[in-house]
C-alpha cells in the first residue's frame, strides 16, 4: 500500500483498499454504521468507519502509521488515499456507570458489536468488496419503514448513555423518520438525565441539528420529547410557534423574495436567534443567549453573532424612522440579512419596504471606504482625541447620504459642525490625496 499512499483516491475505493488489507490478513471486517445507512438511503457516504476482528496491535502491525485515537475502545485512525478511516475492533461496551461512558470494553465479535450500537439503522454492516449487507438488528426493515428504533430495550439503552436521546432526535429529523413508540416513550422518560452529559457534547448535537436543513423538525421533536428544557437549561416551551425557524428554512429553500441576499446555508447563530425568538417572543433578552452560551457551550463567535442578529432585528423594526445613513449602516452590519429574514415573520410589510430599498440602493454605496479618515483630521490640525470618532461618524453619515462627495467637502463639514480649526487657523500639511 505504501506506493499508493500519497495518491488521492475516491473515498469508497480508499475505504475498500483499507478493508482489503485487514481481510487479506484474515480478519473479518465490515463497513459499519452511518456509511451503510447512508448508502442504503441512496446517499453517498462522506466517511467510512471500519469494524474488524483485528485488535489494535494487529491494526498497527498492518498499518505502521496507524494512530490510536481511542485505543482503550480499540479505535485506530488510518490514512489512505488522502482520506482518514477509523478502524474499530468489534467490541461490547460492558456496563455504564454514569450515563456517559462504558466502564470497560471487551473485544468481541461482529454480532455483539452491532448490538452495542444505538439505533437499528446505525447497526448495519456491509461487506466491503461485495456491498452485501450484514444485518443483526433488523435495521434494514426500519430503514424501509422510516423508523428510529433503539437496539434492544430502549429504557436500558437511554439509561446507559443519555447522549443517545439527542442522537435519536437528530437522526429522526435528518431523515424524516418517525420515532418508534417504545423508543419515543423511553426518551421522554429519560429526558431529565441529559443534565449529567457534558455541555460540550449537548452543544455539539444541537449545533448539528440546527446546521441541517431539517432544523425545524429537530426542534419540534426536541420539544415534543421534553428534551428542550434539559438541553437549554430553561423551562420547557409553552408557545407553539416555530415561525422564525420555518422562515429560515424557507429562505434557504429558495421560496422567498429576499433569497438573493442570503447564503445557501444558515449559520448556527441565525438559527439560534430564530429559535430564541420563537421560544421567548420578539423581545427575547440577551440573558437568554447568555444562558444558552453556557448550556450549549457556544463559541464566542456563535454567541456574538446570535446577539448581533437579535440587535439587527431590534433596529430594523424601526426601519421607517431610520435615516438613509442609518439604513446603510444597518445593511452593512453583521447578520443583517438574517435579521431581515426573521423580520419578515413579524412584519411582512416592513420587510417588503426593506427589500425594495435594497433593490433601489446601489450596493457599492452601502459600505464605501470612508472619504475622511483620522489622518485627514490630524493633517488638518485637529488634536487626536475621543471626539475623533464622532467627527468621523458625522462625516461618514454625510458621505452615505450623498451630502459630501470628496474628502475636502467632508473636512469642511466637520470643521463647521465641530467649530474646530478653520482653514485660516489650522496649519494643514499638504494632503497627497487632494491633487
Ligand atoms: P453521522 O453521519 O452523523 O456521522 P453516524 O451514524 O456515522 O452518523 P457517528 O457519531 O459518526 O454517527 O457514529 C458512528 C457509529 O457509531 C454510529 O452509526 C453508531 O453505530 C455508533 N455510535 C455512535 N455513537 C453512539 C452511542 N452514543 N451509542 C451507541 N452507538 C453509537
Ligand atoms: Mg459518522
CSV table of C-alpha atoms and ligand atoms in Angstrom, one decimal:
chain,number,residue,atom,x,y,z
A,1,UNK,CA,0.0,0.0,0.0
A,2,UNK,CA,2.9,2.3,0.6
A,3,UNK,CA,3.4,3.1,-3.1
A,4,UNK,CA,-0.1,4.5,-3.5
A,5,UNK,CA,-0.1,6.0,0.0
A,6,UNK,CA,0.0,9.7,-1.1
A,7,UNK,CA,-2.2,9.5,-4.1
A,8,UNK,CA,-5.7,10.8,-3.8
A,9,UNK,CA,-8.3,8.0,-4.3
A,10,UNK,CA,-12.1,8.2,-4.5
A,11,UNK,CA,-13.3,7.8,-0.9
A,12,UNK,CA,-15.0,4.4,-1.5
A,13,UNK,CA,-12.0,2.9,-3.3
A,14,UNK,CA,-9.7,4.0,-0.5
A,15,UNK,CA,-12.1,2.5,2.1
A,16,UNK,CA,-12.2,-0.8,0.2
A,17,UNK,CA,-8.4,-0.8,-0.1
A,18,UNK,CA,-8.0,-0.4,3.7
A,19,UNK,CA,-10.5,-3.1,4.4
A,20,UNK,CA,-8.8,-5.4,1.9
A,21,UNK,CA,-5.6,-5.2,3.9
A,22,UNK,CA,-7.4,-6.4,7.0
A,23,UNK,CA,-9.4,-9.1,5.1
A,24,UNK,CA,-6.3,-10.4,3.3
A,25,UNK,CA,-4.6,-10.8,6.7
A,26,UNK,CA,-7.6,-13.0,7.8
A,27,UNK,CA,-9.6,-10.6,9.9
A,28,UNK,CA,-13.3,-10.4,9.4
A,29,UNK,CA,-14.0,-6.7,8.6
A,30,UNK,CA,-17.0,-4.6,7.6
A,31,UNK,CA,-18.0,-1.1,6.8
A,32,UNK,CA,-20.2,-0.1,9.8
A,33,UNK,CA,-22.8,2.3,11.0
A,34,UNK,CA,-23.5,5.6,9.2
A,35,UNK,CA,-21.9,4.8,5.9
A,36,UNK,CA,-24.0,1.7,5.4
A,37,UNK,CA,-27.2,3.5,6.4
A,38,UNK,CA,-26.4,6.4,4.1
A,39,UNK,CA,-25.7,4.2,1.1
A,40,UNK,CA,-29.0,2.3,1.7
A,41,UNK,CA,-30.8,5.5,1.8
A,42,UNK,CA,-29.5,6.4,-1.6
A,43,UNK,CA,-26.9,8.9,-0.4
A,44,UNK,CA,-23.2,8.9,-0.9
A,45,UNK,CA,-21.3,8.4,2.4
A,46,UNK,CA,-18.9,11.1,3.4
A,47,UNK,CA,-16.9,8.9,5.7
A,48,UNK,CA,-16.4,5.2,6.2
A,49,UNK,CA,-15.9,3.5,9.6
A,50,UNK,CA,-14.5,0.0,9.6
A,51,UNK,CA,-15.3,-2.6,12.2
A,52,UNK,CA,-13.0,-5.5,12.4
A,53,UNK,CA,-11.9,-8.6,14.3
A,54,UNK,CA,-8.3,-7.3,14.3
A,55,UNK,CA,-7.1,-5.9,17.6
A,56,UNK,CA,-5.4,-2.5,17.8
A,57,UNK,CA,-2.0,-4.2,17.9
A,58,UNK,CA,-2.9,-6.1,14.7
A,59,UNK,CA,-4.0,-2.9,13.0
A,60,UNK,CA,-0.8,-1.3,14.0
A,61,UNK,CA,1.2,-4.2,12.5
A,62,UNK,CA,-0.7,-3.9,9.2
A,63,UNK,CA,-0.7,-0.1,9.2
A,64,UNK,CA,2.5,1.0,10.9
A,65,UNK,CA,1.4,4.7,10.7
A,66,UNK,CA,-1.9,4.0,12.4
A,67,UNK,CA,-2.7,6.3,15.3
A,68,UNK,CA,-4.6,5.3,18.4
A,69,UNK,CA,-7.5,7.7,18.7
A,70,UNK,CA,-9.4,5.8,21.3
A,71,UNK,CA,-7.2,2.9,22.0
A,72,UNK,CA,-9.0,1.8,25.1
A,73,UNK,CA,-12.1,1.4,22.9
A,74,UNK,CA,-10.0,-0.2,20.2
A,75,UNK,CA,-10.2,2.6,17.8
A,76,UNK,CA,-7.3,3.3,15.4
A,77,UNK,CA,-7.0,6.0,12.8
A,78,UNK,CA,-5.6,5.1,9.4
A,79,UNK,CA,-4.9,7.4,6.5
A,80,UNK,CA,-5.0,6.2,2.9
A,81,UNK,CA,-5.6,7.7,-0.5
A,82,UNK,CA,-6.0,11.2,1.0
A,83,UNK,CA,-8.7,10.1,3.5
A,84,UNK,CA,-8.9,9.1,7.1
A,85,UNK,CA,-10.6,6.0,8.4
A,86,UNK,CA,-11.5,4.8,11.9
A,87,UNK,CA,-10.8,1.2,12.3
A,88,UNK,CA,-12.6,-0.1,15.4
A,89,UNK,CA,-12.2,-3.6,16.9
A,90,UNK,CA,-15.5,-5.5,17.4
A,91,UNK,CA,-16.5,-4.8,21.0
A,92,UNK,CA,-19.1,-5.0,23.6
A,93,UNK,CA,-19.3,-1.8,25.7
A,94,UNK,CA,-20.0,-3.6,29.1
A,95,UNK,CA,-21.5,-1.6,31.9
A,96,UNK,CA,-22.1,2.1,32.0
A,97,UNK,CA,-21.8,3.6,35.5
A,98,UNK,CA,-22.5,7.3,34.8
A,99,UNK,CA,-24.8,7.5,31.8
A,100,UNK,CA,-21.9,8.7,29.7
A,101,UNK,CA,-19.1,6.2,29.1
A,102,UNK,CA,-18.8,2.5,29.5
A,103,UNK,CA,-16.7,1.4,32.4
A,104,UNK,CA,-14.8,-1.0,30.3
A,105,UNK,CA,-15.0,-2.5,26.9
A,106,UNK,CA,-14.5,-6.1,25.9
A,107,UNK,CA,-13.3,-7.0,22.5
A,108,UNK,CA,-15.8,-9.4,20.9
A,109,UNK,CA,-17.5,-10.4,17.6
A,110,UNK,CA,-19.4,-8.7,14.9
A,111,UNK,CA,-22.8,-9.6,16.3
A,112,UNK,CA,-22.1,-8.1,19.7
A,113,UNK,CA,-20.6,-5.0,18.1
A,114,UNK,CA,-23.9,-4.5,16.2
A,115,UNK,CA,-25.9,-4.8,19.4
A,116,UNK,CA,-23.8,-2.2,21.3
A,117,UNK,CA,-24.8,0.5,18.8
A,118,UNK,CA,-27.6,2.9,19.4
A,119,UNK,CA,-30.3,2.7,16.8
A,120,UNK,CA,-31.1,-0.2,14.4
A,121,UNK,CA,-30.5,2.0,11.3
A,122,UNK,CA,-27.0,2.6,12.7
A,123,UNK,CA,-26.3,-1.0,13.5
A,124,UNK,CA,-25.7,-2.3,10.0
A,125,UNK,CA,-22.6,-3.8,8.4
A,126,UNK,CA,-21.5,-4.1,4.8
A,127,UNK,CA,-19.0,-6.4,3.2
A,128,UNK,CA,-16.5,-4.0,1.7
A,129,UNK,CA,-15.9,-5.7,-1.6
A,130,UNK,CA,-19.4,-7.1,-2.4
A,131,UNK,CA,-21.6,-4.5,-0.7
A,132,UNK,CA,-23.6,-7.3,0.9
A,133,UNK,CA,-25.4,-6.0,4.0
A,134,UNK,CA,-25.0,-7.9,7.2
A,135,UNK,CA,-27.9,-7.1,9.5
A,136,UNK,CA,-28.1,-8.5,13.0
A,137,UNK,CA,-30.5,-5.9,14.3
A,138,UNK,CA,-33.3,-5.7,11.7
A,139,UNK,CA,-32.0,-2.3,10.7
A,140,UNK,CA,-33.0,-2.7,7.0
A,141,UNK,CA,-36.7,-3.1,7.7
A,142,UNK,CA,-36.6,0.0,9.9
A,143,UNK,CA,-34.8,1.9,7.1
A,144,UNK,CA,-37.6,0.8,4.8
A,145,UNK,CA,-40.3,1.8,7.2
A,146,UNK,CA,-38.5,5.0,8.1
A,147,UNK,CA,-38.3,4.4,11.8
A,148,UNK,CA,-35.8,5.2,14.5
A,149,UNK,CA,-35.8,2.3,17.0
A,150,UNK,CA,-33.3,1.7,19.8
A,151,UNK,CA,-31.4,-1.5,19.6
A,152,UNK,CA,-32.7,-3.8,22.4
A,153,UNK,CA,-34.6,-2.3,25.3
A,154,UNK,CA,-34.9,1.4,24.8
A,155,UNK,CA,-35.1,2.2,28.5
A,156,UNK,CA,-31.8,0.4,29.1
A,157,UNK,CA,-30.1,2.0,26.1
A,158,UNK,CA,-31.0,5.5,27.1
A,159,UNK,CA,-30.1,4.8,30.7
A,160,UNK,CA,-26.7,3.6,29.6
A,161,UNK,CA,-25.8,6.7,27.5
A,162,UNK,CA,-28.0,9.7,27.7
A,163,UNK,CA,-26.5,11.4,24.7
A,164,UNK,CA,-28.5,8.9,22.6
A,165,UNK,CA,-31.6,10.9,23.5
A,166,UNK,CA,-30.3,13.8,21.3
A,167,UNK,CA,-28.8,11.5,18.7
A,168,UNK,CA,-32.2,9.8,18.3
A,169,UNK,CA,-33.9,13.2,17.7
A,170,UNK,CA,-31.1,14.3,15.3
A,171,UNK,CA,-31.4,11.2,13.1
A,172,UNK,CA,-35.2,11.2,13.1
A,173,UNK,CA,-35.2,14.8,12.0
A,174,UNK,CA,-32.4,14.4,9.5
A,175,UNK,CA,-34.0,11.5,7.7
A,176,UNK,CA,-37.7,12.5,8.3
A,177,UNK,CA,-38.2,9.2,10.2
A,178,UNK,CA,-40.7,8.6,13.0
A,179,UNK,CA,-39.6,7.6,16.5
A,180,UNK,CA,-40.8,4.1,17.2
A,181,UNK,CA,-43.4,4.2,20.0
A,182,UNK,CA,-41.4,2.5,22.8
A,183,UNK,CA,-38.3,4.4,21.8
A,184,UNK,CA,-40.1,7.7,22.0
A,185,UNK,CA,-41.7,6.8,25.3
A,186,UNK,CA,-38.3,5.9,26.8
A,187,UNK,CA,-36.9,9.1,25.5
A,188,UNK,CA,-39.4,11.2,27.3
A,189,UNK,CA,-38.9,9.1,30.5
A,190,UNK,CA,-35.1,9.7,30.4
A,191,UNK,CA,-35.2,13.3,29.2
A,192,UNK,CA,-34.2,14.8,32.5
A,193,UNK,CA,-31.0,12.7,32.6
A,194,UNK,CA,-29.4,14.8,29.9
A,195,UNK,CA,-28.3,17.1,32.7
A,196,UNK,CA,-25.3,14.8,33.5
A,197,UNK,CA,-24.0,14.9,30.0
A,198,UNK,CA,-21.1,17.3,29.2
A,199,UNK,CA,-22.5,20.6,27.9
A,200,UNK,CA,-20.0,20.4,25.1
A,201,UNK,CA,-21.5,17.2,23.7
A,202,UNK,CA,-25.0,18.5,24.1
A,203,UNK,CA,-24.0,21.7,22.2
A,204,UNK,CA,-22.4,19.6,19.5
A,205,UNK,CA,-25.6,17.7,18.9
A,206,UNK,CA,-27.7,20.8,18.9
A,207,UNK,CA,-25.3,22.5,16.5
A,208,UNK,CA,-25.6,19.6,14.1
A,209,UNK,CA,-29.4,19.7,14.3
A,210,UNK,CA,-29.5,23.5,13.7
A,211,UNK,CA,-27.0,23.4,10.8
A,212,UNK,CA,-29.0,20.8,9.0
A,213,UNK,CA,-31.9,22.0,6.7
A,214,UNK,CA,-34.3,19.8,8.8
A,215,UNK,CA,-33.7,22.1,11.8
A,216,UNK,CA,-37.5,22.7,12.2
A,217,UNK,CA,-38.3,19.1,12.6
A,218,UNK,CA,-35.4,18.6,15.0
A,219,UNK,CA,-36.5,21.5,17.2
A,220,UNK,CA,-40.1,20.3,17.1
A,221,UNK,CA,-39.1,16.8,18.1
A,222,UNK,CA,-36.8,18.1,20.9
A,223,UNK,CA,-39.7,20.0,22.3
A,224,UNK,CA,-42.2,17.2,21.9
A,225,UNK,CA,-39.9,14.7,23.6
A,226,UNK,CA,-39.4,17.1,26.5
A,227,UNK,CA,-35.7,17.4,25.7
A,228,UNK,CA,-35.7,21.2,25.2
A,229,UNK,CA,-35.6,22.1,28.9
A,230,UNK,CA,-32.6,20.0,29.9
A,231,UNK,CA,-30.9,20.9,26.6
A,232,UNK,CA,-31.2,24.6,27.1
A,233,UNK,CA,-31.4,24.6,30.9
A,234,UNK,CA,-34.6,26.7,30.9
A,235,UNK,CA,-38.3,25.9,31.4
A,236,UNK,CA,-40.0,23.8,28.8
A,237,UNK,CA,-41.5,25.7,25.9
A,238,UNK,CA,-45.1,26.9,26.1
A,239,UNK,CA,-45.7,28.8,22.9
A,240,UNK,CA,-46.3,26.6,19.9
A,241,UNK,CA,-44.9,28.6,17.1
A,242,UNK,CA,-41.7,27.9,15.2
A,243,UNK,CA,-42.4,30.6,12.7
A,244,UNK,CA,-39.0,32.1,12.5
A,245,UNK,CA,-37.2,28.8,12.2
A,246,UNK,CA,-39.7,27.9,9.4
A,247,UNK,CA,-38.9,31.2,7.7
A,248,UNK,CA,-35.2,30.4,7.8
A,249,UNK,CA,-35.9,27.1,6.2
A,250,UNK,CA,-38.0,28.7,3.5
A,251,UNK,CA,-35.3,31.3,2.8
A,252,UNK,CA,-32.7,28.7,2.2
A,253,UNK,CA,-35.1,26.5,0.2
A,254,UNK,CA,-35.3,29.5,-2.1
A,255,UNK,CA,-39.0,30.2,-2.0
A,256,UNK,CA,-38.8,33.7,-0.7
A,257,UNK,CA,-38.3,37.0,-2.4
A,258,UNK,CA,-35.2,38.0,-0.4
A,259,UNK,CA,-33.4,34.8,-1.1
A,260,UNK,CA,-30.9,36.6,-3.3
A,261,UNK,CA,-29.5,38.3,-0.2
A,262,UNK,CA,-28.8,35.1,1.6
A,263,UNK,CA,-26.2,32.4,1.6
A,264,UNK,CA,-27.4,28.9,1.0
A,265,UNK,CA,-26.5,27.7,4.4
A,266,UNK,CA,-27.8,29.1,7.7
A,267,UNK,CA,-25.2,29.9,10.3
A,268,UNK,CA,-25.9,28.3,13.6
A,269,UNK,CA,-26.2,31.8,15.1
A,270,UNK,CA,-29.1,32.8,12.9
A,271,UNK,CA,-30.9,29.5,13.8
A,272,UNK,CA,-30.2,30.1,17.5
A,273,UNK,CA,-31.6,33.6,17.2
A,274,UNK,CA,-34.7,32.3,15.4
A,275,UNK,CA,-35.2,29.6,18.0
A,276,UNK,CA,-34.8,32.1,20.8
A,277,UNK,CA,-37.4,34.4,19.3
A,278,UNK,CA,-39.8,31.5,18.7
A,279,UNK,CA,-39.4,30.3,22.3
A,280,UNK,CA,-39.2,33.7,24.1
A,281,UNK,CA,-41.1,36.1,21.9
A,282,UNK,CA,-40.0,39.1,20.0
A,283,UNK,CA,-38.3,40.8,22.9
A,284,UNK,CA,-36.1,37.9,23.9
A,285,UNK,CA,-33.4,39.3,26.2
A,286,UNK,CA,-29.7,39.0,26.0
A,287,UNK,CA,-29.7,37.0,29.2
A,288,UNK,CA,-31.4,34.1,27.3
A,289,UNK,CA,-28.5,34.0,24.9
A,290,UNK,CA,-26.0,34.2,27.8
A,291,UNK,CA,-27.8,31.2,29.3
A,292,UNK,CA,-27.7,29.3,26.1
A,293,UNK,CA,-24.0,30.0,25.7
A,294,UNK,CA,-23.4,28.2,29.0
A,295,UNK,CA,-25.9,25.4,28.3
A,296,UNK,CA,-24.6,24.6,24.8
A,297,UNK,CA,-21.0,25.8,25.3
A,298,UNK,CA,-21.3,28.1,22.3
A,299,UNK,CA,-18.2,29.5,20.8
A,300,UNK,CA,-17.5,33.2,21.3
A,301,UNK,CA,-18.3,33.8,17.7
A,302,UNK,CA,-21.6,31.9,17.8
A,303,UNK,CA,-22.8,33.9,20.8
A,304,UNK,CA,-21.6,37.2,19.5
A,305,UNK,CA,-23.3,36.5,16.1
A,306,UNK,CA,-26.5,35.4,17.8
A,307,UNK,CA,-26.7,38.6,19.8
A,308,UNK,CA,-25.8,40.6,16.6
A,309,UNK,CA,-28.7,39.0,14.8
A,310,UNK,CA,-31.1,40.0,17.6
A,311,UNK,CA,-29.7,43.5,17.8
A,312,UNK,CA,-30.0,43.9,14.0
A,313,UNK,CA,-33.6,42.7,14.2
A,314,UNK,CA,-34.4,45.2,17.0
A,315,UNK,CA,-33.0,48.0,14.9
A,316,UNK,CA,-34.7,47.1,11.7
A,317,UNK,CA,-38.1,47.2,13.4
A,318,UNK,CA,-37.7,51.0,13.2
A,319,UNK,CA,-36.9,50.9,9.5
A,320,UNK,CA,-39.3,53.7,8.5
A,321,UNK,CA,-37.7,56.1,11.1
A,322,UNK,CA,-34.1,55.4,10.1
A,323,UNK,CA,-32.2,57.9,8.1
A,324,UNK,CA,-30.5,56.8,4.9
A,325,UNK,CA,-27.1,56.7,6.6
A,326,UNK,CA,-28.6,54.5,9.4
A,327,UNK,CA,-30.2,52.2,6.9
A,328,UNK,CA,-26.9,51.7,5.1
A,329,UNK,CA,-25.0,51.2,8.4
A,330,UNK,CA,-27.7,48.6,9.3
A,331,UNK,CA,-27.3,46.9,5.9
A,332,UNK,CA,-23.6,46.6,6.4
A,333,UNK,CA,-23.8,45.3,10.0
A,334,UNK,CA,-23.1,41.7,10.8
A,335,UNK,CA,-26.0,39.3,10.4
A,336,UNK,CA,-28.3,42.0,8.9
A,337,UNK,CA,-29.5,39.7,6.1
A,338,UNK,CA,-30.6,37.1,8.7
A,339,UNK,CA,-32.3,39.7,10.8
A,340,UNK,CA,-34.2,40.7,7.7
A,341,UNK,CA,-35.3,37.2,7.1
A,342,UNK,CA,-36.6,37.0,10.7
A,343,UNK,CA,-38.2,40.4,10.5
A,344,UNK,CA,-40.4,39.2,7.6
A,345,UNK,CA,-42.2,36.9,10.1
A,346,UNK,CA,-43.4,39.7,12.3
A,347,UNK,CA,-43.7,42.5,9.7
A,348,UNK,CA,-44.2,41.3,6.1
A,349,UNK,CA,-44.9,44.9,5.0
A,350,UNK,CA,-41.9,46.3,6.8
A,351,UNK,CA,-39.8,43.6,5.2
A,352,UNK,CA,-41.2,44.4,1.8
A,353,UNK,CA,-40.1,48.1,2.2
A,354,UNK,CA,-36.7,46.9,3.2
A,355,UNK,CA,-36.4,44.6,0.2
A,356,UNK,CA,-37.5,47.4,-2.1
A,357,UNK,CA,-34.9,49.7,-0.5
A,358,UNK,CA,-32.2,47.1,-1.0
A,359,UNK,CA,-33.1,46.8,-4.7
A,360,UNK,CA,-33.0,50.5,-5.2
A,361,UNK,CA,-29.8,51.0,-3.4
A,362,UNK,CA,-26.5,50.6,-5.3
A,363,UNK,CA,-24.6,48.0,-3.2
A,364,UNK,CA,-21.4,50.0,-3.7
A,365,UNK,CA,-22.9,52.9,-1.7
A,366,UNK,CA,-23.8,50.8,1.3
A,367,UNK,CA,-20.3,50.5,2.9
A,368,UNK,CA,-17.9,52.5,0.8
A,369,UNK,CA,-14.4,53.3,2.2
A,370,UNK,CA,-14.6,56.5,4.2
A,371,UNK,CA,-13.7,59.7,2.4
A,372,UNK,CA,-12.4,61.2,5.6
A,373,UNK,CA,-10.0,59.4,8.0
A,374,UNK,CA,-8.3,60.2,11.2
A,375,UNK,CA,-5.1,61.0,9.2
A,376,UNK,CA,-7.0,63.8,7.4
A,377,UNK,CA,-8.1,65.2,10.7
A,378,UNK,CA,-4.6,65.2,12.1
A,379,UNK,CA,-3.2,66.8,9.0
A,380,UNK,CA,-6.0,69.4,9.2
A,381,UNK,CA,-4.7,70.3,12.7
A,382,UNK,CA,-7.3,68.5,14.9
A,383,UNK,CA,-5.8,67.1,18.1
A,384,UNK,CA,-6.3,63.4,18.2
A,385,UNK,CA,-8.8,62.5,21.0
A,386,UNK,CA,-12.1,61.0,21.8
A,387,UNK,CA,-14.1,63.4,19.6
A,388,UNK,CA,-12.4,62.0,16.5
A,389,UNK,CA,-14.9,59.1,16.4
A,390,UNK,CA,-17.8,61.5,16.5
A,391,UNK,CA,-16.4,63.7,13.8
A,392,UNK,CA,-15.6,60.8,11.5
A,393,UNK,CA,-19.0,59.3,12.1
A,394,UNK,CA,-20.7,62.6,11.1
A,395,UNK,CA,-18.5,62.7,8.0
A,396,UNK,CA,-19.3,59.1,7.1
A,397,UNK,CA,-23.1,59.7,7.6
A,398,UNK,CA,-22.9,62.7,5.3
A,399,UNK,CA,-21.0,60.5,2.7
A,400,UNK,CA,-23.6,57.7,3.0
A,401,UNK,CA,-26.3,60.3,2.4
A,402,UNK,CA,-24.6,61.8,-0.6
A,403,UNK,CA,-24.1,65.1,1.1
A,404,UNK,CA,-20.4,65.1,0.6
A,405,UNK,CA,-18.5,63.6,-2.3
A,406,UNK,CA,-14.9,64.1,-1.5
A,407,UNK,CA,-12.5,64.5,1.4
A,408,UNK,CA,-12.3,68.3,1.2
A,409,UNK,CA,-16.1,68.7,1.5
A,410,UNK,CA,-16.2,66.2,4.3
A,411,UNK,CA,-13.5,68.1,6.1
A,412,UNK,CA,-15.3,71.3,5.6
A,413,UNK,CA,-18.5,69.8,7.0
A,414,UNK,CA,-16.6,68.5,10.1
A,415,UNK,CA,-15.0,71.9,10.6
A,416,UNK,CA,-18.3,73.7,10.5
A,417,UNK,CA,-20.0,71.3,12.8
A,418,UNK,CA,-17.1,70.9,15.3
A,419,UNK,CA,-16.1,74.5,15.4
A,420,UNK,CA,-12.6,73.0,15.1
A,421,UNK,CA,-9.7,74.7,13.4
A,422,UNK,CA,-10.8,76.6,10.4
A,423,UNK,CA,-8.9,76.8,7.2
A,424,UNK,CA,-7.2,80.0,8.4
A,425,UNK,CA,-6.3,79.0,12.0
A,426,UNK,CA,-5.2,75.4,11.3
A,427,UNK,CA,-1.9,74.6,9.7
A,428,UNK,CA,-2.7,71.8,7.4
A,429,UNK,CA,0.1,69.7,5.9
A,430,UNK,CA,-0.3,69.1,2.2
A,431,UNK,CA,-2.6,66.2,1.6
A,432,UNK,CA,-1.4,63.9,-1.2
A,433,UNK,CA,-4.8,62.6,-1.9
A,434,UNK,CA,-6.1,66.1,-2.7
A,435,UNK,CA,-4.4,66.6,-6.1
B,1,LIG,P1,-23.2,10.9,11.2
B,1,LIG,O1,-23.5,10.9,9.7
B,1,LIG,O2,-24.0,11.9,11.9
B,1,LIG,O3,-21.7,10.9,11.5
B,1,LIG,P2,-23.0,8.2,12.2
B,1,LIG,O4,-24.0,7.1,12.2
B,1,LIG,O5,-21.8,8.0,11.4
B,1,LIG,O6,-23.8,9.5,11.6
B,1,LIG,P3,-21.3,8.7,14.4
B,1,LIG,O7,-21.5,9.6,15.6
B,1,LIG,O8,-20.2,9.0,13.4
B,1,LIG,O9,-22.7,8.6,13.6
B,1,LIG,O10,-21.0,7.2,14.9
B,1,LIG,C1,-20.7,6.1,14.1
B,1,LIG,C2,-21.5,4.9,14.6
B,1,LIG,O11,-21.1,4.6,15.9
B,1,LIG,C3,-23.0,5.1,14.6
B,1,LIG,O12,-23.6,4.8,13.4
B,1,LIG,C4,-23.4,4.1,15.7
B,1,LIG,O13,-23.4,2.8,15.2
B,1,LIG,C5,-22.2,4.1,16.7
B,1,LIG,N1,-22.5,5.1,17.8
B,1,LIG,C6,-22.1,6.4,17.8
B,1,LIG,N2,-22.4,7.0,19.0
B,1,LIG,C7,-23.1,6.0,19.7
B,1,LIG,C8,-23.6,6.0,21.0
B,1,LIG,N3,-23.7,7.1,21.8
B,1,LIG,N4,-24.2,4.8,21.4
B,1,LIG,C9,-24.1,3.7,20.6
B,1,LIG,N5,-23.6,3.7,19.4
B,1,LIG,C10,-23.1,4.8,18.9
B,2,LIG,MG1,-20.1,9.3,11.3
